[in-house]
Amino acid sequence: DVADQSQVKSLIEKVKSEQGRCDLLVYSAFPTPPNLSNAKFRDEFWKQNVEMWDPLCEVGLRSAYMSCCETVPLMIDTAKLSSGISATQSNNRPMIVLVSSFGGRSYAFNVAYGVQKAALDRLASDMAVQLKQYNIDTVS
């Protein structure tokens, strides 16, 4: 359950103990929003209220951020493992991929969806600035 930080932390600890490294994190978790099967999914935001916002931003955004926070220390260690080859010259740089959507750049479905996807894009972009010095790539 990516919404449960202790489970995410346990997973990363398991990866570290079993593999000793983490080369790739692909985050694509997305909750099934309420009313997906009817017209309310495309309703005006003030009619959807937080019933749409909370699941999209709790699982779709908060959990992405949390997963990255838990994974990056292991990825930093992984980037340092390049024996004798600078990580900037290697094709083996660790990478974080946040799965987004065109909905982050233009309207799609509803306001909460677009904000969540735009925030994932921005999260990837801003993390890339900070992770560059550790030779970790980040894309959305």
Tab-separated table of N, CA and C in Angstrom:
chain	number	residue	atom	x	y	z
A	1	ASP	N	0.853	-1.183	0.000
A	1	ASP	CA	0.000	0.000	0.000
A	1	ASP	C	0.894	1.239	0.000
A	2	VAL	N	0.963	1.946	-1.125
A	2	VAL	CA	1.854	3.108	-1.229
A	2	VAL	C	1.402	4.280	-0.371
A	3	ALA	N	0.181	4.233	0.139
A	3	ALA	CA	-0.277	5.298	1.035
A	3	ALA	C	0.230	5.098	2.460
A	4	ASP	N	0.813	3.944	2.743
A	4	ASP	CA	1.305	3.606	4.077
A	4	ASP	C	2.837	3.720	4.090
A	5	GLN	N	3.342	4.782	4.719
A	5	GLN	CA	4.781	5.044	4.704
A	5	GLN	C	5.588	3.895	5.295
A	6	SER	N	5.072	3.227	6.314
A	6	SER	CA	5.829	2.123	6.914
A	6	SER	C	5.980	0.966	5.925
A	7	GLN	N	4.969	0.730	5.079
A	7	GLN	CA	5.084	-0.334	4.081
A	7	GLN	C	6.080	0.042	2.984
A	8	VAL	N	6.073	1.303	2.596
A	8	VAL	CA	7.036	1.763	1.581
A	8	VAL	C	8.450	1.647	2.141
A	9	LYS	N	8.633	2.083	3.366
A	9	LYS	CA	9.951	2.005	4.005
A	9	LYS	C	10.414	0.549	4.107
A	10	SER	N	9.515	-0.359	4.488
A	10	SER	CA	9.859	-1.781	4.585
A	10	SER	C	10.265	-2.342	3.224
A	11	LEU	N	9.568	-1.925	2.178
A	11	LEU	CA	9.904	-2.395	0.837
A	11	LEU	C	11.309	-1.951	0.439
A	12	ILE	N	11.630	-0.700	0.698
A	12	ILE	CA	12.961	-0.189	0.338
A	12	ILE	C	14.035	-0.892	1.160
A	13	GLU	N	13.765	-1.151	2.427
A	13	GLU	CA	14.715	-1.895	3.261
A	13	GLU	C	14.925	-3.309	2.719
A	14	LYS	N	13.854	-3.930	2.227
A	14	LYS	CA	13.954	-5.268	1.637
A	14	LYS	C	14.806	-5.229	0.370
A	15	VAL	N	14.578	-4.226	-0.477
A	15	VAL	CA	15.388	-4.076	-1.693
A	15	VAL	C	16.855	-3.914	-1.315
A	16	LYS	N	17.118	-3.082	-0.312
A	16	LYS	CA	18.508	-2.853	0.111
A	16	LYS	C	19.140	-4.140	0.628
A	17	SER	N	18.425	-4.892	1.455
A	17	SER	CA	19.020	-6.106	2.026
A	17	SER	C	19.180	-7.206	0.974
A	18	GLU	N	18.246	-7.318	0.033
A	18	GLU	CA	18.315	-8.382	-0.963
A	18	GLU	C	19.175	-8.039	-2.173
A	19	GLN	N	19.144	-6.757	-2.597
A	19	GLN	CA	19.839	-6.358	-3.821
A	19	GLN	C	21.056	-5.469	-3.558
A	20	GLY	N	21.025	-4.746	-2.447
A	20	GLY	CA	22.136	-3.857	-2.117
A	20	GLY	C	22.155	-2.565	-2.923
A	21	ARG	N	21.138	-2.350	-3.733
A	21	ARG	CA	21.115	-1.170	-4.592
A	21	ARG	C	19.710	-0.948	-5.128
A	22	CYS	N	19.494	0.256	-5.666
A	22	CYS	CA	18.234	0.561	-6.354
A	22	CYS	C	18.577	1.430	-7.555
A	23	ASP	N	18.418	0.865	-8.732
A	23	ASP	CA	18.748	1.561	-9.965
A	23	ASP	C	17.573	2.316	-10.562
A	24	LEU	N	16.351	1.894	-10.227
A	24	LEU	CA	15.192	2.478	-10.883
A	24	LEU	C	13.986	2.472	-9.949
A	25	LEU	N	13.320	3.618	-9.871
A	25	LEU	CA	12.027	3.728	-9.202
A	25	LEU	C	11.047	4.232	-10.244
A	26	VAL	N	10.016	3.445	-10.523
A	26	VAL	CA	8.939	3.868	-11.411
A	26	VAL	C	7.701	3.994	-10.544
A	27	TYR	N	7.209	5.213	-10.433
A	27	TYR	CA	6.034	5.461	-9.612
A	27	TYR	C	4.852	5.726	-10.530
A	28	SER	N	3.874	4.810	-10.485
A	28	SER	CA	2.704	4.979	-11.344
A	28	SER	C	1.400	4.736	-10.586
A	29	ALA	N	1.448	4.713	-9.271
A	29	ALA	CA	0.233	4.469	-8.491
A	29	ALA	C	-0.774	5.592	-8.725
A	30	PHE	N	-1.994	5.172	-8.903
A	30	PHE	CA	-3.076	6.126	-9.119
A	30	PHE	C	-4.343	5.504	-8.561
A	31	PRO	N	-5.018	6.187	-7.655
A	31	PRO	CA	-6.230	5.597	-7.080
A	31	PRO	C	-7.380	5.672	-8.071
A	32	THR	N	-8.282	4.762	-7.956
A	32	THR	CA	-9.508	4.876	-8.737
A	32	THR	C	-10.358	5.940	-8.066
A	33	PRO	N	-10.519	7.077	-8.720
A	33	PRO	CA	-11.273	8.168	-8.100
A	33	PRO	C	-12.744	7.796	-7.929
A	34	PRO	N	-13.403	8.434	-6.980
A	34	PRO	CA	-14.830	8.186	-6.821
A	34	PRO	C	-15.581	8.647	-8.074
A	35	ASN	N	-16.664	8.005	-8.351
A	35	ASN	CA	-17.540	8.381	-9.472
A	35	ASN	C	-16.873	8.255	-10.836
A	36	LEU	N	-15.878	7.381	-10.931
A	36	LEU	CA	-15.172	7.234	-12.204
A	36	LEU	C	-16.107	6.762	-13.318
A	37	SER	N	-17.088	5.983	-12.949
A	37	SER	CA	-17.941	5.380	-13.967
A	37	SER	C	-19.160	6.219	-14.345
A	38	ASN	N	-19.242	7.424	-13.824
A	38	ASN	CA	-20.396	8.239	-14.213
A	38	ASN	C	-19.975	9.682	-14.493
A	39	ALA	N	-20.909	10.484	-14.844
A	39	ALA	CA	-20.625	11.864	-15.269
A	39	ALA	C	-20.040	12.720	-14.146
A	40	LYS	N	-20.194	12.327	-12.898
A	40	LYS	CA	-19.659	13.134	-11.794
A	40	LYS	C	-18.135	13.247	-11.848
A	41	PHE	N	-17.476	12.289	-12.490
A	41	PHE	CA	-16.017	12.343	-12.627
A	41	PHE	C	-15.583	13.583	-13.411
A	42	ARG	N	-16.461	14.058	-14.273
A	42	ARG	CA	-16.153	15.237	-15.088
A	42	ARG	C	-16.907	16.473	-14.622
A	43	ASP	N	-17.468	16.404	-13.430
A	43	ASP	CA	-18.233	17.521	-12.877
A	43	ASP	C	-17.340	18.730	-12.582
A	44	GLU	N	-17.970	19.872	-12.357
A	44	GLU	CA	-17.236	21.060	-11.945
A	44	GLU	C	-16.593	20.800	-10.577
A	45	PHE	N	-15.426	21.401	-10.365
A	45	PHE	CA	-14.657	21.107	-9.159
A	45	PHE	C	-15.418	21.429	-7.887
A	46	TRP	N	-16.203	22.484	-7.868
A	46	TRP	CA	-16.906	22.853	-6.641
A	46	TRP	C	-18.018	21.853	-6.304
A	47	LYS	N	-18.444	21.111	-7.285
A	47	LYS	CA	-19.428	20.057	-7.033
A	47	LYS	C	-18.747	18.772	-6.558
A	48	GLN	N	-17.521	18.554	-6.997
A	48	GLN	CA	-16.775	17.368	-6.576
A	48	GLN	C	-16.218	17.537	-5.168
A	49	ASN	N	-15.845	18.765	-4.838
A	49	ASN	CA	-15.295	19.092	-3.527
A	49	ASN	C	-14.075	18.217	-3.238
A	50	VAL	N	-13.803	17.951	-1.975
A	50	VAL	CA	-12.605	17.194	-1.610
A	50	VAL	C	-12.755	15.695	-1.828
A	51	GLU	N	-13.953	15.245	-2.164
A	51	GLU	CA	-14.143	13.821	-2.449
A	51	GLU	C	-13.303	13.374	-3.642
A	52	MET	N	-13.030	14.271	-4.554
A	52	MET	CA	-12.161	13.958	-5.686
A	52	MET	C	-10.714	14.326	-5.366
A	53	TRP	N	-10.515	15.447	-4.733
A	53	TRP	CA	-9.171	15.950	-4.441
A	53	TRP	C	-8.374	14.995	-3.552
A	54	ASP	N	-8.967	14.580	-2.437
A	54	ASP	CA	-8.211	13.808	-1.446
A	54	ASP	C	-7.622	12.505	-1.994
A	55	PRO	N	-8.387	11.653	-2.670
A	55	PRO	CA	-7.756	10.424	-3.151
A	55	PRO	C	-6.679	10.677	-4.210
A	56	LEU	N	-6.910	11.642	-5.085
A	56	LEU	CA	-5.920	11.900	-6.130
A	56	LEU	C	-4.625	12.463	-5.553
A	57	CYS	N	-4.754	13.362	-4.608
A	57	CYS	CA	-3.551	14.003	-4.067
A	57	CYS	C	-2.923	13.202	-2.928
A	58	GLU	N	-3.717	12.402	-2.223
A	58	GLU	CA	-3.166	11.579	-1.146
A	58	GLU	C	-2.341	10.431	-1.715
A	59	VAL	N	-2.926	9.642	-2.589
A	59	VAL	CA	-2.199	8.507	-3.153
A	59	VAL	C	-1.375	8.959	-4.359
A	60	GLY	N	-1.990	9.712	-5.249
A	60	GLY	CA	-1.326	10.064	-6.491
A	60	GLY	C	-0.169	11.026	-6.348
A	61	LEU	N	-0.147	11.845	-5.318
A	61	LEU	CA	0.913	12.843	-5.162
A	61	LEU	C	1.718	12.655	-3.884
A	62	ARG	N	1.048	12.632	-2.737
A	62	ARG	CA	1.759	12.485	-1.468
A	62	ARG	C	2.580	11.193	-1.445
A	63	SER	N	2.000	10.120	-1.928
A	63	SER	CA	2.703	8.839	-1.918
A	63	SER	C	3.886	8.821	-2.882
A	64	ALA	N	3.781	9.557	-3.982
A	64	ALA	CA	4.924	9.667	-4.898
A	64	ALA	C	6.079	10.371	-4.201
A	65	TYR	N	5.770	11.472	-3.531
A	65	TYR	CA	6.791	12.224	-2.806
A	65	TYR	C	7.422	11.351	-1.720
A	66	MET	N	6.571	10.670	-0.951
A	66	MET	CA	7.044	9.820	0.132
A	66	MET	C	7.909	8.676	-0.410
A	67	SER	N	7.486	8.062	-1.504
A	67	SER	CA	8.259	6.969	-2.094
A	67	SER	C	9.637	7.439	-2.537
A	68	CYS	N	9.686	8.632	-3.102
A	68	CYS	CA	10.983	9.194	-3.505
A	68	CYS	C	11.852	9.481	-2.285
A	69	CYS	N	11.262	10.062	-1.257
A	69	CYS	CA	12.020	10.357	-0.035
A	69	CYS	C	12.616	9.091	0.567
A	70	GLU	N	11.873	8.008	0.541
A	70	GLU	CA	12.361	6.745	1.116
A	70	GLU	C	13.406	6.074	0.226
A	71	THR	N	13.322	6.272	-1.083
A	71	THR	CA	14.186	5.566	-2.030
A	71	THR	C	15.492	6.284	-2.324
A	72	VAL	N	15.480	7.597	-2.310
A	72	VAL	CA	16.657	8.368	-2.737
A	72	VAL	C	17.934	8.038	-1.950
A	73	PRO	N	17.902	7.879	-0.634
A	73	PRO	CA	19.172	7.541	0.036
A	73	PRO	C	19.829	6.271	-0.519
A	74	LEU	N	19.043	5.241	-0.825
A	74	LEU	CA	19.600	4.025	-1.422
A	74	LEU	C	20.102	4.304	-2.834
A	75	MET	N	19.409	5.164	-3.564
A	75	MET	CA	19.854	5.504	-4.920
A	75	MET	C	21.167	6.294	-4.890
A	76	ILE	N	21.332	7.133	-3.888
A	76	ILE	CA	22.603	7.853	-3.741
A	76	ILE	C	23.735	6.847	-3.521
A	77	ASP	N	23.503	5.875	-2.662
A	77	ASP	CA	24.507	4.825	-2.443
A	77	ASP	C	24.771	4.046	-3.725
A	78	THR	N	23.722	3.770	-4.490
A	78	THR	CA	23.857	3.046	-5.756
A	78	THR	C	24.717	3.834	-6.739
A	79	ALA	N	24.488	5.133	-6.807
A	79	ALA	CA	25.269	5.971	-7.727
A	79	ALA	C	26.749	5.966	-7.361
A	80	LYS	N	27.048	5.842	-6.072
A	80	LYS	CA	28.440	5.811	-5.613
A	80	LYS	C	29.129	4.492	-5.940
A	81	LEU	N	28.367	3.459	-6.261
A	81	LEU	CA	28.936	2.136	-6.505
A	81	LEU	C	29.703	2.025	-7.815
A	82	SER	N	29.608	3.028	-8.659
A	82	SER	CA	30.323	2.985	-9.937
A	82	SER	C	31.811	2.859	-9.656
A	83	SER	N	32.345	1.673	-9.851
A	83	SER	CA	33.748	1.416	-9.512
A	83	SER	C	34.678	1.902	-10.614
A	84	GLY	N	35.360	2.982	-10.327
A	84	GLY	CA	36.343	3.515	-11.253
A	84	GLY	C	35.760	4.296	-12.423
A	85	ILE	N	34.463	4.285	-12.577
A	85	ILE	CA	33.832	5.028	-13.673
A	85	ILE	C	32.981	6.118	-13.063
A	86	SER	N	33.203	7.313	-13.506
A	86	SER	CA	32.383	8.420	-13.037
A	86	SER	C	30.935	8.165	-13.419
A	87	ALA	N	30.034	8.370	-12.473
A	87	ALA	CA	28.609	8.135	-12.744
A	87	ALA	C	28.090	9.029	-13.857
A	88	THR	N	28.732	10.188	-14.066
A	88	THR	CA	28.287	11.065	-15.154
A	88	THR	C	28.697	10.495	-16.509
A	89	GLN	N	29.717	9.614	-16.536
A	89	GLN	CA	30.146	8.997	-17.785
A	89	GLN	C	29.487	7.638	-18.000
A	90	SER	N	28.887	7.114	-16.987
A	90	SER	CA	28.278	5.795	-17.052
A	90	SER	C	26.846	5.875	-17.553
A	91	ASN	N	26.400	4.797	-18.155
A	91	ASN	CA	24.995	4.691	-18.541
A	91	ASN	C	24.176	4.070	-17.421
A	92	ASN	N	24.760	3.881	-16.280
A	92	ASN	CA	24.101	3.189	-15.185
A	92	ASN	C	23.698	4.120	-14.055
A	93	ARG	N	23.315	5.327	-14.388
A	93	ARG	CA	22.860	6.264	-13.360
A	93	ARG	C	21.492	5.837	-12.855
A	94	PRO	N	21.275	5.865	-11.551
A	94	PRO	CA	19.933	5.588	-11.040
A	94	PRO	C	18.928	6.591	-11.607
A	95	MET	N	17.671	6.148	-11.709
A	95	MET	CA	16.641	7.006	-12.302
A	95	MET	C	15.315	6.849	-11.566
A	96	ILE	N	14.636	7.989	-11.417
A	96	ILE	CA	13.280	8.020	-10.888
A	96	ILE	C	12.360	8.435	-12.033
A	97	VAL	N	11.316	7.645	-12.260
A	97	VAL	CA	10.329	7.927	-13.294
A	97	VAL	C	8.980	8.099	-12.605
A	98	LEU	N	8.406	9.276	-12.738
A	98	LEU	CA	7.070	9.530	-12.212
A	98	LEU	C	6.112	9.536	-13.401
A	99	VAL	N	5.189	8.598	-13.418
A	99	VAL	CA	4.264	8.477	-14.540
A	99	VAL	C	3.199	9.562	-14.420
A	100	SER	N	3.144	10.407	-15.428
A	100	SER	CA	2.227	11.534	-15.436
A	100	SER	C	1.240	11.368	-16.584
A	101	SER	N	0.808	12.464	-17.131
A	101	SER	CA	-0.215	12.437	-18.180
A	101	SER	C	-0.233	13.780	-18.898
A	102	PHE	N	-0.800	13.790	-20.092
A	102	PHE	CA	-1.015	15.062	-20.782
A	102	PHE	C	-1.902	15.976	-19.947
A	103	GLY	N	-2.650	15.387	-19.013
A	103	GLY	CA	-3.526	16.165	-18.140
A	103	GLY	C	-2.785	17.108	-17.217
A	104	GLY	N	-1.487	16.960	-17.112
A	104	GLY	CA	-0.686	17.898	-16.333
A	104	GLY	C	-0.376	19.179	-17.092
A	105	ARG	N	-0.589	19.157	-18.399
A	105	ARG	CA	-0.288	20.318	-19.233
A	105	ARG	C	-1.532	20.971	-19.834
A	106	SER	N	-2.600	20.202	-19.934
A	106	SER	CA	-3.840	20.764	-20.465
A	106	SER	C	-5.016	20.071	-19.783
A	107	TYR	N	-6.162	20.690	-19.854
A	107	TYR	CA	-7.331	20.175	-19.143
A	107	TYR	C	-7.706	18.771	-19.606
A	108	ALA	N	-7.949	17.914	-18.635
A	108	ALA	CA	-8.432	16.557	-18.905
A	108	ALA	C	-9.234	16.086	-17.703
A	109	PHE	N	-10.420	15.659	-17.906
A	109	PHE	CA	-11.280	15.039	-16.898
A	109	PHE	C	-11.816	16.001	-15.849
A	110	ASN	N	-10.924	16.504	-14.962
A	110	ASN	CA	-11.386	17.408	-13.908
A	110	ASN	C	-10.194	18.169	-13.328
A	111	VAL	N	-10.465	19.143	-12.492
A	111	VAL	CA	-9.423	20.012	-11.946
A	111	VAL	C	-8.444	19.231	-11.060
A	112	ALA	N	-8.953	18.406	-10.166
A	112	ALA	CA	-8.072	17.667	-9.247
A	112	ALA	C	-7.104	16.773	-10.016
A	113	TYR	N	-7.574	16.140	-11.075
A	113	TYR	CA	-6.716	15.291	-11.903
A	113	TYR	C	-5.576	16.114	-12.513
A	114	GLY	N	-5.914	17.243	-13.101
A	114	GLY	CA	-4.901	18.087	-13.735
A	114	GLY	C	-3.881	18.617	-12.757
A	115	VAL	N	-4.336	19.038	-11.588
A	115	VAL	CA	-3.417	19.560	-10.567
A	115	VAL	C	-2.473	18.452	-10.100
A	116	GLN	N	-3.003	17.259	-9.879
A	116	GLN	CA	-2.174	16.144	-9.424
A	116	GLN	C	-1.111	15.790	-10.458
A	117	LYS	N	-1.482	15.745	-11.717
A	117	LYS	CA	-0.515	15.400	-12.769
A	117	LYS	C	0.504	16.516	-12.973
A	118	ALA	N	0.075	17.770	-12.926
A	118	ALA	CA	1.017	18.890	-13.039
A	118	ALA	C	1.995	18.885	-11.867
A	119	ALA	N	1.503	18.545	-10.687
A	119	ALA	CA	2.370	18.489	-9.513
A	119	ALA	C	3.403	17.368	-9.642
A	120	LEU	N	3.021	16.226	-10.216
A	120	LEU	CA	4.003	15.159	-10.460
A	120	LEU	C	5.097	15.639	-11.409
A	121	ASP	N	4.698	16.347	-12.466
A	121	ASP	CA	5.691	16.888	-13.403
A	121	ASP	C	6.649	17.832	-12.689
A	122	ARG	N	6.101	18.697	-11.858
A	122	ARG	CA	6.940	19.667	-11.134
A	122	ARG	C	7.824	18.964	-10.109
A	123	LEU	N	7.285	17.946	-9.455
A	123	LEU	CA	8.074	17.177	-8.495
A	123	LEU	C	9.290	16.573	-9.188
A	124	ALA	N	9.085	15.963	-10.336
A	124	ALA	CA	10.202	15.377	-11.083
A	124	ALA	C	11.216	16.441	-11.485
A	125	SER	N	10.737	17.564	-11.960
A	125	SER	CA	11.618	18.647	-12.398
A	125	SER	C	12.447	19.212	-11.240
A	126	ASP	N	11.794	19.475	-10.123
A	126	ASP	CA	12.511	20.051	-8.982
A	126	ASP	C	13.449	19.039	-8.329
A	127	MET	N	13.046	17.774	-8.268
A	127	MET	CA	13.951	16.758	-7.718
A	127	MET	C	15.190	16.621	-8.593
A	128	ALA	N	15.017	16.753	-9.901
A	128	ALA	CA	16.153	16.641	-10.813
A	128	ALA	C	17.226	17.671	-10.492
A	129	VAL	N	16.802	18.867	-10.107
A	129	VAL	CA	17.765	19.924	-9.749
A	129	VAL	C	18.597	19.484	-8.539
A	130	GLN	N	17.930	18.975	-7.515
A	130	GLN	CA	18.642	18.587	-6.295
A	130	GLN	C	19.408	17.272	-6.452
A	131	LEU	N	18.926	16.368	-7.282
A	131	LEU	CA	19.562	15.056	-7.404
A	131	LEU	C	20.688	15.022	-8.431
A	132	LYS	N	20.811	16.066	-9.217
A	132	LYS	CA	21.873	16.112	-10.237
A	132	LYS	C	23.249	15.911	-9.604
A	133	GLN	N	23.485	16.555	-8.464
A	133	GLN	CA	24.796	16.439	-7.810
A	133	GLN	C	25.092	15.021	-7.322
A	134	TYR	N	24.047	14.203	-7.216
A	134	TYR	CA	24.223	12.811	-6.777
A	134	TYR	C	24.169	11.823	-7.950
A	135	ASN	N	24.123	12.368	-9.150
A	135	ASN	CA	24.098	11.557	-10.374
A	135	ASN	C	22.886	10.643	-10.448
A	136	ILE	N	21.733	11.202	-10.068
A	136	ILE	CA	20.459	10.505	-10.173
A	136	ILE	C	19.579	11.296	-11.143
A	137	ASP	N	19.035	10.617	-12.122
A	137	ASP	CA	18.152	11.262	-13.098
A	137	ASP	C	16.700	11.128	-12.664
A	138	THR	N	15.913	12.124	-13.002
A	138	THR	CA	14.494	12.127	-12.643
A	138	THR	C	13.701	12.673	-13.824
A	139	VAL	N	12.671	11.934	-14.218
A	139	VAL	CA	11.813	12.346	-15.324
A	139	VAL	C	10.362	12.058	-14.998
A	140	SER	N	9.473	12.736	-15.725
A	140	SER	CA	8.043	12.397	-15.647
A	140	SER	C	7.514	12.278	-17.053
